[in-house]
Short mmCIF file of C-alpha atoms in Angstrom, two decimals:
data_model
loop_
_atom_site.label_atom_id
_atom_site.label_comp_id
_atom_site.label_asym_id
_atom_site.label_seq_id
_atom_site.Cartn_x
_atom_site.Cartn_y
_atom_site.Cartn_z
CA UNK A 1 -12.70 2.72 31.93
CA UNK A 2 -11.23 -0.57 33.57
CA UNK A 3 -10.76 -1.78 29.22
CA UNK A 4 -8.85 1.53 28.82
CA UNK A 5 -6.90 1.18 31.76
CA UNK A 6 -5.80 -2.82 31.38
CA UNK A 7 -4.78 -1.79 27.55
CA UNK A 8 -2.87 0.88 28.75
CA UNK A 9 -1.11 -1.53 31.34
CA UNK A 10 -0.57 -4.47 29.01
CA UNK A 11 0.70 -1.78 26.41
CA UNK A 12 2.80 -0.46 28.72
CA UNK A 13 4.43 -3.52 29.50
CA UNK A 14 5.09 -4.69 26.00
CA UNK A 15 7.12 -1.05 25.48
CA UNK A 16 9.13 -2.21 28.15
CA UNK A 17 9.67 -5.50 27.02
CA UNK A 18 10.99 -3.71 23.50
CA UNK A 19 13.08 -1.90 25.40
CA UNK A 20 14.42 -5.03 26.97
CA UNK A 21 14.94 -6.60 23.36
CA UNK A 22 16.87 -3.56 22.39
CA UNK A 23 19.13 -3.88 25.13
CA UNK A 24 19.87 -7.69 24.65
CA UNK A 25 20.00 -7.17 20.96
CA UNK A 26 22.48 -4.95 21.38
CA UNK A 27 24.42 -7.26 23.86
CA UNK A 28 23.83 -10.82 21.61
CA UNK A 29 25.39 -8.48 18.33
CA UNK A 30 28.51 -7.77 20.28
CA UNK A 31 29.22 -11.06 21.53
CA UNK A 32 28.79 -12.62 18.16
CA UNK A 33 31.13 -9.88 16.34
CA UNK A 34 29.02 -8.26 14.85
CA UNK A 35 28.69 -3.57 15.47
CA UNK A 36 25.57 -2.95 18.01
CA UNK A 37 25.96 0.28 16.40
CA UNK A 38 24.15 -0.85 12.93
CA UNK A 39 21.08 -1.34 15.23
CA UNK A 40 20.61 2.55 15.32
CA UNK A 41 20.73 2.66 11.09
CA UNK A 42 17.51 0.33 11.48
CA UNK A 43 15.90 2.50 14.04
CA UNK A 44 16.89 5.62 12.88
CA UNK A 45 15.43 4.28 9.37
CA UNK A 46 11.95 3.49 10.78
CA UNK A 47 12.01 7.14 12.04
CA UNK A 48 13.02 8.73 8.01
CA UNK A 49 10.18 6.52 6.57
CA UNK A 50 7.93 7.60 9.34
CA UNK A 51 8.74 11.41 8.45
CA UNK A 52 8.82 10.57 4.73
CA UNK A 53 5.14 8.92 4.91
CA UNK A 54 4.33 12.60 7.26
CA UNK A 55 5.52 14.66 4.00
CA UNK A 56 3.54 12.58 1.71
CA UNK A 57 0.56 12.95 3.11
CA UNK A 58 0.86 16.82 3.79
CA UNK A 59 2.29 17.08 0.21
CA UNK A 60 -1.02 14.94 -0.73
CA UNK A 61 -3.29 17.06 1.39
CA UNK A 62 -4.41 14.27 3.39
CA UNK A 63 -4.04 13.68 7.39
CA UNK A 64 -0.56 13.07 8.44
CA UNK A 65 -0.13 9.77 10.43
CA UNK A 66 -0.39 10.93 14.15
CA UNK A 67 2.73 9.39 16.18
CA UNK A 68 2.73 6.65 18.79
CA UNK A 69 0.82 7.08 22.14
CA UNK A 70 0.41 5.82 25.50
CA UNK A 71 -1.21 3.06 23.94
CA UNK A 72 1.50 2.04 21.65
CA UNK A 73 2.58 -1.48 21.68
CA UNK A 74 6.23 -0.58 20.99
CA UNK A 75 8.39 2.99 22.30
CA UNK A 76 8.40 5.66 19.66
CA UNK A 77 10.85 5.25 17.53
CA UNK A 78 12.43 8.47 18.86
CA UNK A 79 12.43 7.31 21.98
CA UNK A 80 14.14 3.54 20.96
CA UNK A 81 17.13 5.58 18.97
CA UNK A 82 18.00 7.61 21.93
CA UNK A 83 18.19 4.25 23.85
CA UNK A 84 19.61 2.24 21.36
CA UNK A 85 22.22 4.93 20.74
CA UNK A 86 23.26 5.04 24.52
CA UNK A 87 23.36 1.29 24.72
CA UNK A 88 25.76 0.98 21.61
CA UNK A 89 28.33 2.81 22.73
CA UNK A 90 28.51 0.54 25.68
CA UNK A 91 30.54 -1.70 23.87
CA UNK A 92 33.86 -1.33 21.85
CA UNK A 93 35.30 -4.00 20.02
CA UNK A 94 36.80 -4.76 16.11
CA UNK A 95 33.62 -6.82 13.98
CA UNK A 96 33.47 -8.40 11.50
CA UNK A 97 32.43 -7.16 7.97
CA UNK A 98 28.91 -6.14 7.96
CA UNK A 99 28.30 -7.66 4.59
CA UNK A 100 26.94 -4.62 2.38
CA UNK A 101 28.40 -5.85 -0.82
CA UNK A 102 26.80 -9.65 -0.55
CA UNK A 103 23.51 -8.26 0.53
CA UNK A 104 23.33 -5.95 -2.83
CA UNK A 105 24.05 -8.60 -4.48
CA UNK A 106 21.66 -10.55 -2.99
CA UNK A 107 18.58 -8.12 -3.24
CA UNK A 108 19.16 -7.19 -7.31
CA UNK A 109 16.17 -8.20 -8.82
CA UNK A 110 13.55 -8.32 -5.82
CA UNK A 111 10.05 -6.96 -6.65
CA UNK A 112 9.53 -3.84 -5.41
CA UNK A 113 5.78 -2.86 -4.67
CA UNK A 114 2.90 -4.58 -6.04
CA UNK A 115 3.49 -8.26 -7.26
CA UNK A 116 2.40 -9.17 -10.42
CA UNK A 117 0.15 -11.83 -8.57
CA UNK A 118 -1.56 -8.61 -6.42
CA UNK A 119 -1.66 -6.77 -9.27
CA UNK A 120 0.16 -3.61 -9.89
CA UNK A 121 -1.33 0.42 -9.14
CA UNK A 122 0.86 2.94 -11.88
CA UNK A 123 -0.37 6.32 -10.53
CA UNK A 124 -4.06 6.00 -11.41
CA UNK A 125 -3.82 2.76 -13.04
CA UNK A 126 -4.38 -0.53 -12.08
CA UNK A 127 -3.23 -3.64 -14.01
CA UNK A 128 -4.10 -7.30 -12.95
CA UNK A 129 -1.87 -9.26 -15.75
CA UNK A 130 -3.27 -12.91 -14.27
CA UNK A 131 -6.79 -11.83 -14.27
CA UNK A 132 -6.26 -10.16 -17.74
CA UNK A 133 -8.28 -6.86 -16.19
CA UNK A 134 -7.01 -3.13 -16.16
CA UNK A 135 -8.77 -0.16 -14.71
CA UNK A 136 -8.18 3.59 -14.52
CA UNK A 137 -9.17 6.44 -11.62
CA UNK A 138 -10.57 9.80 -12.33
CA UNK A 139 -8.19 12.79 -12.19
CA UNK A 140 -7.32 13.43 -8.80
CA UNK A 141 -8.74 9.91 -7.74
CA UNK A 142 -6.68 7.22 -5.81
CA UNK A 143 -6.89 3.44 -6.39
CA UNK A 144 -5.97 1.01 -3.06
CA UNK A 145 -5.20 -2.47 -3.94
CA UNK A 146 -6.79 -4.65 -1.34
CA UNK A 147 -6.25 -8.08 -1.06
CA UNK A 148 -10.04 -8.98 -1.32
CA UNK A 149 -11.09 -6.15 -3.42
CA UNK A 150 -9.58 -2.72 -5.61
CA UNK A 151 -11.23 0.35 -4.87
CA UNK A 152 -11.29 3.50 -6.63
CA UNK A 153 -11.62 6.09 -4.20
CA UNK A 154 -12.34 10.61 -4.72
CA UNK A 155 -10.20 13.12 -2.81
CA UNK A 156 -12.90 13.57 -0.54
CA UNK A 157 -12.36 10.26 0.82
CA UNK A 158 -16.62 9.81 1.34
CA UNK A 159 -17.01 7.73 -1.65
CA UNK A 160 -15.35 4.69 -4.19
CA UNK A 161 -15.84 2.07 -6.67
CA UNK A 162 -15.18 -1.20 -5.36
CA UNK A 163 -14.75 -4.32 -7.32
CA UNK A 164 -14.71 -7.69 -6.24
CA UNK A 165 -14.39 -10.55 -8.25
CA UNK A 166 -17.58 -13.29 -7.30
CA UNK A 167 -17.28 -16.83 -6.71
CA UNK A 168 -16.99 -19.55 -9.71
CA UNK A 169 -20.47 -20.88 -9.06
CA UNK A 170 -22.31 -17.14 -9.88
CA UNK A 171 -20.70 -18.18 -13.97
CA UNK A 172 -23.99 -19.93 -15.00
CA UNK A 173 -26.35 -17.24 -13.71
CA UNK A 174 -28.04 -14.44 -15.74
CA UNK A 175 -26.52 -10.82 -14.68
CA UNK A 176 -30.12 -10.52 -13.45
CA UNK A 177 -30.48 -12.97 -11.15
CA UNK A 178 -27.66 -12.52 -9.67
CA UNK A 179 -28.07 -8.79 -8.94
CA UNK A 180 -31.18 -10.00 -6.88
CA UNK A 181 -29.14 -12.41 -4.86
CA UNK A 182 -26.98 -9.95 -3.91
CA UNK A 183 -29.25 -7.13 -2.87
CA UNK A 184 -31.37 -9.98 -0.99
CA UNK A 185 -28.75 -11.04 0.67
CA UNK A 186 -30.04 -9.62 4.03
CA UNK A 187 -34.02 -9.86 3.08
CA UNK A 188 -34.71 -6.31 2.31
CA UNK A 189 -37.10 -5.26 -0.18
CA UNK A 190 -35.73 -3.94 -3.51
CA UNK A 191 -37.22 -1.54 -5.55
CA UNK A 192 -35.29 -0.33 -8.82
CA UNK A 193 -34.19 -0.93 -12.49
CA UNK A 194 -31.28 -2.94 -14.10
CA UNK A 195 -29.63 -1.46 -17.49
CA UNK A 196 -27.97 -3.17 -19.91
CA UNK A 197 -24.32 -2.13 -20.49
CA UNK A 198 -21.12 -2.89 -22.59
CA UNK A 199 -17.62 -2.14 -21.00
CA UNK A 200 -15.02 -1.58 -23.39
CA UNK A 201 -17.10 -5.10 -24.86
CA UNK A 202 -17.32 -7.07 -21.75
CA UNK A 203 -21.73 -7.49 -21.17
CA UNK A 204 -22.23 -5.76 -17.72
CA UNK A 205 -25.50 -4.93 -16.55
CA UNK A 206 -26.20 -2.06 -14.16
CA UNK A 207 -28.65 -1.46 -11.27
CA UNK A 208 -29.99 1.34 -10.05
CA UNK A 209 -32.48 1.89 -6.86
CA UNK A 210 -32.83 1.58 -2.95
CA UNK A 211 -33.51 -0.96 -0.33
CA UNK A 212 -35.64 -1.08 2.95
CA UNK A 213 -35.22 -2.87 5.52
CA UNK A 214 -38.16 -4.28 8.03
CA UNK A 215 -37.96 -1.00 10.18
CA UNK A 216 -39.03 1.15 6.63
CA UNK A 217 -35.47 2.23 6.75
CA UNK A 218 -34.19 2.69 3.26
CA UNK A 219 -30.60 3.41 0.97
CA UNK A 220 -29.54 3.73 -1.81
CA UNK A 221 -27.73 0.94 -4.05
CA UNK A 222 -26.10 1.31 -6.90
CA UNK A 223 -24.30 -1.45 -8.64
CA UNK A 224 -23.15 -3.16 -11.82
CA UNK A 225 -22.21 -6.81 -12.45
CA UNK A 226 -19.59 -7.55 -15.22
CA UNK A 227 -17.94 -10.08 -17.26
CA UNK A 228 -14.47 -9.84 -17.21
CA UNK A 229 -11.51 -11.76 -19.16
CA UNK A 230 -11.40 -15.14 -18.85
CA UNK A 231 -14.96 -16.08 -18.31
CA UNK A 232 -15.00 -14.71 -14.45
CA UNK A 233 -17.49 -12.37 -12.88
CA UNK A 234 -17.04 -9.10 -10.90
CA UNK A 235 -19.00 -6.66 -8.63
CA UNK A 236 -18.67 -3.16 -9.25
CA UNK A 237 -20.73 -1.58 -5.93
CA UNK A 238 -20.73 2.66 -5.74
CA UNK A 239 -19.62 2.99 -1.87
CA UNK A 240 -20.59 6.29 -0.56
CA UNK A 241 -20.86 8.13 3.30
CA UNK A 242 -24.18 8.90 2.33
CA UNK A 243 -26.24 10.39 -0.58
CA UNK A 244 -25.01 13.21 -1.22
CA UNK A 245 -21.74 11.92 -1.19
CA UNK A 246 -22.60 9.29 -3.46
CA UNK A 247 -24.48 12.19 -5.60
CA UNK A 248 -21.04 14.80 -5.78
CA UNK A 249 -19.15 11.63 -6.80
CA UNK A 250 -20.98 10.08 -9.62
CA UNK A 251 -19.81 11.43 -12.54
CA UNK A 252 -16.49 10.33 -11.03
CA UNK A 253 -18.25 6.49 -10.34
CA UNK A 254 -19.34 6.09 -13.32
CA UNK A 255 -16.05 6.90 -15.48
CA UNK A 256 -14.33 4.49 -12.89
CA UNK A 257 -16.91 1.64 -14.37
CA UNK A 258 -16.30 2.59 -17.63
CA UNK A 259 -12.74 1.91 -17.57
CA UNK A 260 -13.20 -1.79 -16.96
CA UNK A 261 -11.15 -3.26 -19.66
CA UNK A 262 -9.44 -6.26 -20.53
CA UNK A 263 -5.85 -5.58 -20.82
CA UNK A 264 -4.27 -4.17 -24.29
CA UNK A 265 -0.83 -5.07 -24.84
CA UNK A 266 0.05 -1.73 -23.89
CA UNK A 267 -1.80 -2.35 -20.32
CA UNK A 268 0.63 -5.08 -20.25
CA UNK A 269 3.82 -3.91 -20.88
CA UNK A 270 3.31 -1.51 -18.24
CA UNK A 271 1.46 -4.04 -16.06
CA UNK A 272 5.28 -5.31 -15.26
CA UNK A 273 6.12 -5.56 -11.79
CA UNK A 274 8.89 -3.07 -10.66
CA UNK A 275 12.30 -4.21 -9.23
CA UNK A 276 15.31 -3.48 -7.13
CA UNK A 277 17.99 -2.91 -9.12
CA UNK A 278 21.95 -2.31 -7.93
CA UNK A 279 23.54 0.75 -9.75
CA UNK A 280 26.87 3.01 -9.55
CA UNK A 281 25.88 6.71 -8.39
CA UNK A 282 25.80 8.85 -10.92
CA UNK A 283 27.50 11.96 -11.22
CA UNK A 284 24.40 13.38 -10.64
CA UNK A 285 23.93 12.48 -7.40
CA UNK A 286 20.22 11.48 -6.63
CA UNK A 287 18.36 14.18 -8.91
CA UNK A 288 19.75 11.93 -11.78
CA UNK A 289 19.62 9.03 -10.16
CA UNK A 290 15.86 9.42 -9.96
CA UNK A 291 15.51 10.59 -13.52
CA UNK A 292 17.00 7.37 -14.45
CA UNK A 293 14.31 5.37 -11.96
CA UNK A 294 11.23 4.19 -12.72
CA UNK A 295 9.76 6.11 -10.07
CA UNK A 296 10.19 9.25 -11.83
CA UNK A 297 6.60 10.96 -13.12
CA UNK A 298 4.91 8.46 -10.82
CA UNK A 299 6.40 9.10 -7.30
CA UNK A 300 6.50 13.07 -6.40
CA UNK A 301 8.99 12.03 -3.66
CA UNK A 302 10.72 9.46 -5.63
CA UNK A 303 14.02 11.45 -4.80
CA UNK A 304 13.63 11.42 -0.92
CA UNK A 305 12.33 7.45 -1.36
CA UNK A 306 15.58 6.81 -3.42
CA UNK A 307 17.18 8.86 -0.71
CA UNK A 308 15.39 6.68 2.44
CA UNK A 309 16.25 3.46 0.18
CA UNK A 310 20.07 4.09 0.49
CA UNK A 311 19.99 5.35 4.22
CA UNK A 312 21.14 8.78 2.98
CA UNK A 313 17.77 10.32 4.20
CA UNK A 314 16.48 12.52 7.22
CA UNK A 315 17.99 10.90 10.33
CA UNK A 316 21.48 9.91 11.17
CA UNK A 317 22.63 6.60 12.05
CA UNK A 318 25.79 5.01 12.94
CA UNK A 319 28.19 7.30 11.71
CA UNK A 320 27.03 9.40 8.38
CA UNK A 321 23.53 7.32 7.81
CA UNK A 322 22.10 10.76 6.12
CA UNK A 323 25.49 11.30 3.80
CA UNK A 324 24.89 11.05 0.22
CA UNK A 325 27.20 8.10 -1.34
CA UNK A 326 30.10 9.13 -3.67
CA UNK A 327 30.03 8.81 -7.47
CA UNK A 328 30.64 5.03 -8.58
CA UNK A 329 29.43 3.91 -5.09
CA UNK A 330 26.85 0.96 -5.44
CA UNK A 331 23.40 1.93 -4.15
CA UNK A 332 19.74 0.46 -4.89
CA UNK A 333 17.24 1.89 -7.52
CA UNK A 334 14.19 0.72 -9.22
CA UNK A 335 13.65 -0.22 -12.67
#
């Protein structure tokens, strides 16, 4: 109780130090010439992507984010845009340009998403161009790009394939003895089988079985260790909630594995990182100008993220934040 209590304090106190910020922001933007009243675009834009991320997940069937709580280390962002709204209008003053047309200018070309070093996730497929490695999710599967590991997880959410690429030093051992080093890794006894496997021609050998522990407590494991391009090494582990979760999702596990591949060329050509680019509106407003974006057939919202890109979303800022731009007008895209 005393934990939950001295969070709540110190939590408390960093909201009001926010609040402070916002106030002095406000205050330092206005004595340097520059409109306090662009400080309720960025707010009011944290707010669209937090409603945007809400209809994506409802749209997805999965849990909407839950809002910020007592507990919060910052004020809701509804809460900040009142605020910041009441403390703009406090001052009045001419400013200088805001510098829209340098900043476009300035952002044409940036990656947008997944790097080509990360790795890149097109709908359910997963290119790693460096590594040379592609993979591919079941129908109504999901892959997260980690920054240790890539997991391939069911619509369930109780179960995954997760693949790790192992240390340089595991090159010169047999698929064999390195499956036993892993499962021994915390001195349990191992009973199962190994099978030899080829993925898409890369040796792999899979194994099969449980483990108990000292207590007689035992799980199942289920595992495969492949070569991949280049001469490295990876861990494929089945991840389940429990057995029966790891049972229902099998079939789905195992055509994970077998989509291991090294990348075909045309893996690689779409393996190419996304980017920002700077367009004129077309006529079409943003239906066409997401027909035109690469984020059409791969984003179901990829109007409303267009829309949220180019402030012309949910929420109003500073004077017509949510108004669509005019044909010809410059706004952002990706290609």
């Amino acid at each position: 109780v005393s934990q939950t209590a001295a969070a709540g304090y110190v939590a408390s106190y960093s909201r009001e130090q926010e609040s402070q910020a916002d106030r002095l922001g406000a205050e330092y933007l206005s004595r340097t010439q520059y409109d306090p009243r662009n400080m309720i675009d960025v707010i009011a834009l944290l707010k669209n992507q937090e409603q945007l991320a809400a209809e994506a997940a409802k749209a997805a069937g999965r849990p909407v984010p839950s809002g910020g709580n007592w507990l919060a280390s910052h004020p809701s962002n509804e809460q900040r845009l009142a605020e910041i709204r009441a403390n703009a209008t406090l001052y009045q003053g001419r400013y200088v340009d805001d510098g829209r047309e340098r900043y476009l200018h300035a952002i044409d070309g940036m990656t947008f998403g997944d790097s080509r070093e990360q790795g890149v996730v097109r709908g359910r497929e997963f290119y790693h161009e460096p590594l040379g490695l592609a993979l591919s999710a079941p129908n109504g599967w999901r892959i997260a790009n980690g920054r240790d590991a890539i997991s391939v997880i069911n619509a369930a959410g109780d179960a995954g394939l997760v693949v790790k690429l192992l240390p340089e030093q595991t090159r010169g051992m047999s698929h064999e003895a390195l499956i036993r080093q892993l499962l021994k890794a915390d001195q349990n006894r191992v009973d199962g089988r190994t099978e030899k496997r080829q993925l898409h021609g890369l040796p792999a050998t899979h194994f099969a079985g449980t483990l108990r522990n000292a207590q007689g407590q035992s799980a199942n494991v289920m595992l495969t260790v492949a070569d991949g391009p280049g001469g490295k090494r990876y861990l494929l582990r089945y991840a389940s909630q429990n057995a029966q979760a790891l049972q229902r999702a099998l079939p789905g596990l195992q055509e994970a594995e077998a989509s291991f591949r090294e990348l075909t060329s045309a893996d690689r050509k779409a393996a190419q990182p996304w980017v920002i680019r700077t367009v004129a509106m077309p006529k079409g407003g943003f239906a066409e100008l997401a027909r035109q974006s690469t984020l059409d057939g791969m984003d179901p919202q990829a109007e409303a993220r267009l829309k949220l890109m180019n402030s012309a979303y949910g929420e109003k800022g500073s004077g017509g934040m949510s108004t669509a731009p005019a044909a010809g007008q410059r706004v952002k895209t990706v290609r």
